[in-house]
Amino acid sequence: MFEIVTDNAADLFEGYYDENPTRRLPFSFTLEDHFYEKDDEYPIELFYEKLKAGKLVKTSQINPHDAEVMFEQVLQEGKDLLYIGFSSGMSGSFDNISYIAKGLRIKYPDRKIIVVDTLAGAGGEGLLVYYAKKMQNEGKSMEEIAEWVENHKLNAHHCFIVSDLINLRNSGRISTLAALFGMIVHINPVLELTTQGKIGIVTKSIGRKKSISEMVKFFKTNYIKDDNDFILIGHTNCPEEAHAFGAQIEQLSGGIPVKYGYINRLVSGCAGYNALAVFFMGKTRV
């Protein structure tokens, strides 16, 4: 028997985790000089309003103690453990968790622990968790699932835009000069995760409408219908725009449904208010 564990950076459509209980490690953050140890304890709608008001959010890694406690709970229940985690290209959390897993393998020699760096986040990481749990329900072994995630993680796409570049600058994802220049000339870059699990630029567009058109083009180029049960649209509180965008994607999906969900607090703290994203399985990232 084994259990799949992930973290709060793994987004899925609304209601999924209610129907499919999954242990998820929390991230922490600081907002308005107050430290929040568990990100999921702060209401997501209020979090977005703080971003809209221009409040600075400083995100932090997973607390190693929280990870050790949760992992031990699983192991003490007599289960093996598969951890599917947030990209090491955007956080040091995975390295810390790998170290914890190494120690727990010694402490619990009869239990198996596998940790997988998804090189993904938000809906991309969520898709990998979804398919992993689907395979588990189909009777696949932990080793088979871990191998599948490892072999397919670069097929998980994250195509997204942000309303401004300040939060990406504040989080260290882009330089101050690049952010200021982009704002001056109204550049709305279309972004994706690289093969190293870091934020990269797909194309630079002038204006949000043009950027959304480029997102549709990116989806059309990289989408593989047969590899998807659904397509996920994520957003930071722009539901009307998200559904309008989703309608365009659904026209190209070949009958695969489009589902919707919020982008988590960790990623939202970097992306800011009014971010819009599409997550899907497709051609290998290059």
mmCIF file of C-alpha atoms in Angstrom:
data_model
loop_
_atom_site.group_PDB
_atom_site.id
_atom_site.type_symbol
_atom_site.label_atom_id
_atom_site.label_comp_id
_atom_site.label_asym_id
_atom_site.label_seq_id
_atom_site.Cartn_x
_atom_site.Cartn_y
_atom_site.Cartn_z
ATOM 1 C CA MET A 1 0.000 0.000 0.000
ATOM 2 C CA PHE A 2 1.274 3.478 -0.798
ATOM 3 C CA GLU A 3 0.107 7.077 -0.624
ATOM 4 C CA ILE A 4 0.669 9.950 -3.024
ATOM 5 C CA VAL A 5 1.584 13.202 -1.288
ATOM 6 C CA THR A 6 2.026 16.608 -2.925
ATOM 7 C CA ASP A 7 2.046 20.270 -1.906
ATOM 8 C CA ASN A 8 -0.179 23.324 -2.134
ATOM 9 C CA ALA A 9 1.463 24.445 -5.372
ATOM 10 C CA ALA A 10 -0.378 21.639 -7.217
ATOM 11 C CA ASP A 11 -3.564 23.231 -8.569
ATOM 12 C CA LEU A 12 -6.546 21.368 -9.963
ATOM 13 C CA PHE A 13 -10.122 22.252 -10.839
ATOM 14 C CA GLU A 14 -12.536 23.351 -8.163
ATOM 15 C CA GLY A 15 -13.731 20.466 -5.997
ATOM 16 C CA TYR A 16 -11.095 17.926 -7.035
ATOM 17 C CA TYR A 17 -9.331 17.724 -3.683
ATOM 18 C CA ASP A 18 -12.663 17.612 -1.833
ATOM 19 C CA GLU A 19 -13.597 14.499 -3.799
ATOM 20 C CA ASN A 20 -10.071 13.066 -3.817
ATOM 21 C CA PRO A 21 -8.516 13.731 -0.387
ATOM 22 C CA THR A 22 -4.777 14.232 -0.775
ATOM 23 C CA ARG A 23 -2.179 15.177 1.813
ATOM 24 C CA ARG A 24 -0.523 18.397 0.663
ATOM 25 C CA LEU A 25 2.367 20.216 2.247
ATOM 26 C CA PRO A 26 1.732 23.922 2.878
ATOM 27 C CA PHE A 27 3.939 26.820 1.914
ATOM 28 C CA SER A 28 4.253 29.938 4.042
ATOM 29 C CA PHE A 29 4.233 33.625 3.195
ATOM 30 C CA THR A 30 4.499 37.102 4.672
ATOM 31 C CA LEU A 31 1.841 39.711 3.902
ATOM 32 C CA GLU A 32 1.575 43.165 5.483
ATOM 33 C CA ASP A 33 4.316 42.270 7.969
ATOM 34 C CA HIS A 34 2.409 39.206 9.175
ATOM 35 C CA PHE A 35 3.826 35.726 8.734
ATOM 36 C CA TYR A 36 1.368 32.986 7.717
ATOM 37 C CA GLU A 37 2.786 29.542 8.368
ATOM 38 C CA LYS A 38 0.230 27.627 6.301
ATOM 39 C CA ASP A 39 -0.837 29.280 3.067
ATOM 40 C CA ASP A 40 -4.152 27.428 2.774
ATOM 41 C CA GLU A 41 -5.415 29.019 5.998
ATOM 42 C CA TYR A 42 -5.643 32.437 4.293
ATOM 43 C CA PRO A 43 -8.803 32.955 2.158
ATOM 44 C CA ILE A 44 -7.838 32.933 -1.510
ATOM 45 C CA GLU A 45 -10.277 35.710 -2.522
ATOM 46 C CA LEU A 46 -8.891 38.011 0.177
ATOM 47 C CA PHE A 47 -5.361 37.116 -0.904
ATOM 48 C CA TYR A 48 -6.182 38.235 -4.446
ATOM 49 C CA GLU A 49 -7.660 41.499 -3.172
ATOM 50 C CA LYS A 50 -4.412 42.223 -1.350
ATOM 51 C CA LEU A 51 -2.516 41.612 -4.601
ATOM 52 C CA LYS A 52 -4.902 43.948 -6.441
ATOM 53 C CA ALA A 53 -4.233 46.637 -3.839
ATOM 54 C CA GLY A 54 -0.511 46.321 -4.541
ATOM 55 C CA LYS A 55 0.453 44.618 -1.272
ATOM 56 C CA LEU A 56 3.821 42.891 -1.381
ATOM 57 C CA VAL A 57 3.802 39.154 -0.724
ATOM 58 C CA LYS A 58 6.986 37.351 0.261
ATOM 59 C CA THR A 59 6.673 33.590 -0.178
ATOM 60 C CA SER A 60 8.730 31.001 1.678
ATOM 61 C CA GLN A 61 9.678 27.374 1.247
ATOM 62 C CA ILE A 62 7.912 24.405 2.762
ATOM 63 C CA ASN A 63 8.797 24.075 6.425
ATOM 64 C CA PRO A 64 11.074 20.986 6.658
ATOM 65 C CA HIS A 65 9.520 20.052 9.997
ATOM 66 C CA ASP A 66 6.031 20.023 8.444
ATOM 67 C CA ALA A 67 7.309 17.744 5.685
ATOM 68 C CA GLU A 68 8.952 15.352 8.112
ATOM 69 C CA VAL A 69 5.838 15.169 10.302
ATOM 70 C CA MET A 70 3.515 14.505 7.356
ATOM 71 C CA PHE A 71 5.819 11.905 5.837
ATOM 72 C CA GLU A 72 6.166 10.109 9.160
ATOM 73 C CA GLN A 73 2.395 10.009 9.553
ATOM 74 C CA VAL A 74 2.161 8.138 6.260
ATOM 75 C CA LEU A 75 5.036 5.787 7.067
ATOM 76 C CA GLN A 76 3.728 5.020 10.562
ATOM 77 C CA GLU A 77 0.448 3.960 8.979
ATOM 78 C CA GLY A 78 2.426 1.213 7.243
ATOM 79 C CA LYS A 79 2.327 2.826 3.805
ATOM 80 C CA ASP A 80 5.020 3.572 1.264
ATOM 81 C CA LEU A 81 5.166 7.160 0.033
ATOM 82 C CA LEU A 82 5.372 8.893 -3.351
ATOM 83 C CA TYR A 83 5.929 12.649 -3.148
ATOM 84 C CA ILE A 84 5.197 14.674 -6.291
ATOM 85 C CA GLY A 85 6.656 18.115 -5.669
ATOM 86 C CA PHE A 86 6.909 21.708 -6.848
ATOM 87 C CA SER A 87 9.676 22.566 -9.300
ATOM 88 C CA SER A 88 13.208 22.777 -7.930
ATOM 89 C CA GLY A 89 13.739 25.496 -10.536
ATOM 90 C CA MET A 90 11.507 27.875 -8.569
ATOM 91 C CA SER A 91 11.998 26.815 -4.958
ATOM 92 C CA GLY A 92 14.546 25.156 -2.721
ATOM 93 C CA SER A 93 11.791 23.105 -1.089
ATOM 94 C CA PHE A 94 12.380 20.000 -3.190
ATOM 95 C CA ASP A 95 16.045 19.769 -2.192
ATOM 96 C CA ASN A 96 15.072 20.033 1.480
ATOM 97 C CA ILE A 97 12.424 17.355 1.107
ATOM 98 C CA SER A 98 14.847 15.065 -0.712
ATOM 99 C CA TYR A 99 17.186 15.373 2.277
ATOM 100 C CA ILE A 100 14.350 14.574 4.689
ATOM 101 C CA ALA A 101 13.356 11.544 2.618
ATOM 102 C CA LYS A 102 16.941 10.279 2.738
ATOM 103 C CA GLY A 103 16.892 10.345 6.539
ATOM 104 C CA LEU A 104 13.478 8.695 6.759
ATOM 105 C CA ARG A 105 14.609 5.838 4.525
ATOM 106 C CA ILE A 106 17.198 5.029 7.182
ATOM 107 C CA LYS A 107 14.704 5.405 10.020
ATOM 108 C CA TYR A 108 12.052 3.286 8.251
ATOM 109 C CA PRO A 109 14.062 0.697 6.298
ATOM 110 C CA ASP A 110 10.991 -1.415 5.563
ATOM 111 C CA ARG A 111 9.206 1.448 3.812
ATOM 112 C CA LYS A 112 9.789 2.824 0.308
ATOM 113 C CA ILE A 113 9.961 6.572 -0.298
ATOM 114 C CA ILE A 114 10.159 8.091 -3.777
ATOM 115 C CA VAL A 115 10.312 11.840 -4.398
ATOM 116 C CA VAL A 116 9.813 13.320 -7.862
ATOM 117 C CA ASP A 117 10.805 16.830 -8.896
ATOM 118 C CA THR A 118 8.071 17.738 -11.386
ATOM 119 C CA LEU A 119 9.838 20.802 -12.818
ATOM 120 C CA ALA A 120 6.263 22.080 -12.774
ATOM 121 C CA GLY A 121 3.952 24.187 -10.666
ATOM 122 C CA ALA A 122 0.346 25.314 -10.335
ATOM 123 C CA GLY A 123 -1.859 23.488 -12.862
ATOM 124 C CA GLY A 124 1.079 21.729 -14.513
ATOM 125 C CA GLU A 125 2.031 20.086 -11.249
ATOM 126 C CA GLY A 126 -1.640 19.464 -10.557
ATOM 127 C CA LEU A 127 -2.053 17.575 -13.825
ATOM 128 C CA LEU A 128 0.810 15.252 -12.909
ATOM 129 C CA VAL A 129 -0.798 14.619 -9.515
ATOM 130 C CA TYR A 130 -4.160 13.968 -11.190
ATOM 131 C CA TYR A 131 -2.764 11.379 -13.606
ATOM 132 C CA ALA A 132 -0.662 9.783 -10.866
ATOM 133 C CA LYS A 133 -3.715 9.292 -8.662
ATOM 134 C CA LYS A 134 -5.691 8.021 -11.644
ATOM 135 C CA MET A 135 -2.996 5.406 -12.268
ATOM 136 C CA GLN A 136 -3.043 4.478 -8.588
ATOM 137 C CA ASN A 137 -6.813 3.885 -8.802
ATOM 138 C CA GLU A 138 -6.163 1.680 -11.842
ATOM 139 C CA GLY A 139 -3.862 -0.519 -9.747
ATOM 140 C CA LYS A 140 -0.474 0.670 -10.995
ATOM 141 C CA SER A 141 2.482 0.294 -8.615
ATOM 142 C CA MET A 142 4.227 3.216 -6.958
ATOM 143 C CA GLU A 143 7.334 2.573 -9.047
ATOM 144 C CA GLU A 144 5.330 2.546 -12.297
ATOM 145 C CA ILE A 145 3.652 5.822 -11.397
ATOM 146 C CA ALA A 146 6.884 7.515 -10.358
ATOM 147 C CA GLU A 147 8.490 6.442 -13.628
ATOM 148 C CA TRP A 148 5.530 7.785 -15.614
ATOM 149 C CA VAL A 149 5.673 11.166 -13.859
ATOM 150 C CA GLU A 150 9.433 11.356 -14.392
ATOM 151 C CA ASN A 151 9.076 10.503 -18.078
ATOM 152 C CA HIS A 152 6.127 12.820 -18.765
ATOM 153 C CA LYS A 153 6.771 15.861 -16.570
ATOM 154 C CA LEU A 154 8.137 17.885 -19.475
ATOM 155 C CA ASN A 155 4.904 17.197 -21.365
ATOM 156 C CA ALA A 156 2.999 19.283 -18.811
ATOM 157 C CA HIS A 157 2.633 22.807 -20.212
ATOM 158 C CA HIS A 158 2.104 26.070 -18.350
ATOM 159 C CA CYS A 159 1.269 28.949 -20.681
ATOM 160 C CA PHE A 160 0.389 32.135 -18.827
ATOM 161 C CA ILE A 161 0.308 35.918 -18.760
ATOM 162 C CA VAL A 162 0.364 38.443 -15.923
ATOM 163 C CA SER A 163 -1.263 41.866 -15.646
ATOM 164 C CA ASP A 164 2.014 43.567 -14.765
ATOM 165 C CA LEU A 165 5.609 42.540 -14.156
ATOM 166 C CA ILE A 166 6.099 43.989 -10.669
ATOM 167 C CA ASN A 167 5.380 40.804 -8.756
ATOM 168 C CA LEU A 168 7.697 38.774 -10.990
ATOM 169 C CA ARG A 169 10.387 41.370 -10.348
ATOM 170 C CA ASN A 170 9.769 41.388 -6.589
ATOM 171 C CA SER A 171 10.009 37.582 -6.468
ATOM 172 C CA GLY A 172 13.302 37.615 -8.376
ATOM 173 C CA ARG A 173 11.838 35.881 -11.449
ATOM 174 C CA ILE A 174 12.841 38.747 -13.781
ATOM 175 C CA SER A 175 15.210 41.704 -13.463
ATOM 176 C CA THR A 176 14.130 45.193 -12.375
ATOM 177 C CA LEU A 177 15.273 46.621 -15.703
ATOM 178 C CA ALA A 178 13.233 44.101 -17.697
ATOM 179 C CA ALA A 179 10.139 44.768 -15.579
ATOM 180 C CA LEU A 180 10.370 48.539 -15.903
ATOM 181 C CA PHE A 181 11.020 48.406 -19.631
ATOM 182 C CA GLY A 182 8.113 46.031 -20.150
ATOM 183 C CA MET A 183 5.726 48.278 -18.239
ATOM 184 C CA ILE A 184 6.829 51.399 -20.097
ATOM 185 C CA VAL A 185 6.205 49.921 -23.544
ATOM 186 C CA HIS A 186 3.165 47.847 -22.413
ATOM 187 C CA ILE A 187 4.767 44.506 -23.136
ATOM 188 C CA ASN A 188 2.634 41.563 -22.003
ATOM 189 C CA PRO A 189 4.953 38.560 -22.375
ATOM 190 C CA VAL A 190 3.540 35.077 -22.802
ATOM 191 C CA LEU A 191 5.349 32.844 -20.329
ATOM 192 C CA GLU A 192 5.978 29.096 -19.949
ATOM 193 C CA LEU A 193 8.140 26.899 -17.755
ATOM 194 C CA THR A 194 11.452 25.828 -19.253
ATOM 195 C CA THR A 195 13.000 22.370 -19.234
ATOM 196 C CA GLN A 196 14.713 23.437 -15.994
ATOM 197 C CA GLY A 197 11.375 24.261 -14.393
ATOM 198 C CA LYS A 198 12.004 28.008 -14.446
ATOM 199 C CA ILE A 199 9.932 30.809 -15.963
ATOM 200 C CA GLY A 200 10.808 31.530 -19.588
ATOM 201 C CA ILE A 201 9.384 33.805 -22.278
ATOM 202 C CA VAL A 202 7.480 32.308 -25.219
ATOM 203 C CA THR A 203 6.899 35.611 -26.978
ATOM 204 C CA LYS A 204 6.659 39.324 -26.223
ATOM 205 C CA SER A 205 3.370 40.937 -27.189
ATOM 206 C CA ILE A 206 2.026 44.471 -26.909
ATOM 207 C CA GLY A 207 -1.208 44.457 -24.935
ATOM 208 C CA ARG A 208 -3.194 41.752 -23.184
ATOM 209 C CA LYS A 209 -5.535 40.962 -26.101
ATOM 210 C CA LYS A 210 -2.588 40.126 -28.337
ATOM 211 C CA SER A 211 -1.009 38.052 -25.574
ATOM 212 C CA ILE A 212 -4.151 35.967 -25.193
ATOM 213 C CA SER A 213 -4.129 35.340 -28.947
ATOM 214 C CA GLU A 214 -0.533 34.130 -28.599
ATOM 215 C CA MET A 215 -1.592 31.802 -25.773
ATOM 216 C CA VAL A 216 -4.219 30.270 -28.055
ATOM 217 C CA LYS A 217 -1.564 29.836 -30.746
ATOM 218 C CA PHE A 218 0.803 28.199 -28.235
ATOM 219 C CA PHE A 219 -1.916 25.771 -27.179
ATOM 220 C CA LYS A 220 -2.742 24.871 -30.780
ATOM 221 C CA THR A 221 0.936 24.196 -31.524
ATOM 222 C CA ASN A 222 1.717 22.051 -28.476
ATOM 223 C CA TYR A 223 -1.538 20.302 -27.557
ATOM 224 C CA ILE A 224 -1.935 16.528 -27.974
ATOM 225 C CA LYS A 225 -5.592 15.570 -27.627
ATOM 226 C CA ASP A 226 -5.167 11.917 -26.665
ATOM 227 C CA ASP A 227 -2.912 12.778 -23.723
ATOM 228 C CA ASN A 228 -5.557 14.843 -21.917
ATOM 229 C CA ASP A 229 -8.623 14.004 -19.828
ATOM 230 C CA PHE A 230 -9.277 17.743 -19.496
ATOM 231 C CA ILE A 231 -7.619 21.128 -19.986
ATOM 232 C CA LEU A 232 -7.209 23.389 -16.971
ATOM 233 C CA ILE A 233 -7.636 27.165 -17.044
ATOM 234 C CA GLY A 234 -6.158 28.880 -13.996
ATOM 235 C CA HIS A 235 -6.550 32.499 -12.956
ATOM 236 C CA THR A 236 -6.053 34.945 -10.097
ATOM 237 C CA ASN A 237 -9.588 36.297 -9.847
ATOM 238 C CA CYS A 238 -10.469 37.137 -13.443
ATOM 239 C CA PRO A 239 -13.230 34.539 -13.945
ATOM 240 C CA GLU A 240 -15.062 36.206 -16.836
ATOM 241 C CA GLU A 241 -11.882 36.566 -18.875
ATOM 242 C CA ALA A 242 -10.876 33.016 -17.925
ATOM 243 C CA HIS A 243 -14.150 31.570 -19.228
ATOM 244 C CA ALA A 244 -13.950 33.613 -22.439
ATOM 245 C CA PHE A 245 -10.415 32.329 -22.969
ATOM 246 C CA GLY A 246 -11.518 28.812 -22.079
ATOM 247 C CA ALA A 247 -14.211 28.973 -24.747
ATOM 248 C CA GLN A 248 -11.516 29.662 -27.352
ATOM 249 C CA ILE A 249 -9.439 26.748 -26.068
ATOM 250 C CA GLU A 250 -12.445 24.422 -26.079
ATOM 251 C CA GLN A 251 -12.970 25.120 -29.786
ATOM 252 C CA LEU A 252 -9.506 23.644 -30.387
ATOM 253 C CA SER A 253 -9.638 20.796 -27.858
ATOM 254 C CA GLY A 254 -11.334 18.167 -30.025
ATOM 255 C CA GLY A 255 -14.040 17.520 -27.462
ATOM 256 C CA ILE A 256 -11.783 17.411 -24.389
ATOM 257 C CA PRO A 257 -13.484 19.440 -21.615
ATOM 258 C CA VAL A 258 -12.082 22.650 -20.176
ATOM 259 C CA LYS A 259 -12.122 23.040 -16.392
ATOM 260 C CA TYR A 260 -11.343 26.020 -14.184
ATOM 261 C CA GLY A 261 -9.575 26.715 -10.914
ATOM 262 C CA TYR A 262 -7.782 29.369 -8.923
ATOM 263 C CA ILE A 263 -4.005 29.685 -9.008
ATOM 264 C CA ASN A 264 -2.512 28.971 -5.585
ATOM 265 C CA ARG A 265 -1.116 31.581 -3.209
ATOM 266 C CA LEU A 266 2.544 30.661 -3.736
ATOM 267 C CA VAL A 267 2.407 31.162 -7.504
ATOM 268 C CA SER A 268 -0.063 34.061 -7.265
ATOM 269 C CA GLY A 269 2.377 35.878 -5.016
ATOM 270 C CA CYS A 270 4.781 35.894 -7.973
ATOM 271 C CA ALA A 271 2.272 36.263 -10.816
ATOM 272 C CA GLY A 272 0.085 38.925 -9.214
ATOM 273 C CA TYR A 273 -3.548 39.851 -9.696
ATOM 274 C CA ASN A 274 -5.335 39.064 -13.006
ATOM 275 C CA ALA A 275 -2.913 36.353 -14.111
ATOM 276 C CA LEU A 276 -4.354 33.926 -16.652
ATOM 277 C CA ALA A 277 -3.035 30.472 -17.555
ATOM 278 C CA VAL A 278 -3.752 27.304 -19.514
ATOM 279 C CA PHE A 279 -2.343 23.940 -18.413
ATOM 280 C CA PHE A 280 -2.365 20.821 -20.567
ATOM 281 C CA MET A 281 -0.384 17.761 -21.641
ATOM 282 C CA GLY A 282 1.325 18.023 -24.995
ATOM 283 C CA LYS A 283 4.576 17.948 -26.909
ATOM 284 C CA THR A 284 7.796 17.790 -24.883
ATOM 285 C CA ARG A 285 8.987 21.189 -23.668
ATOM 286 C CA VAL A 286 12.050 22.499 -25.484
#
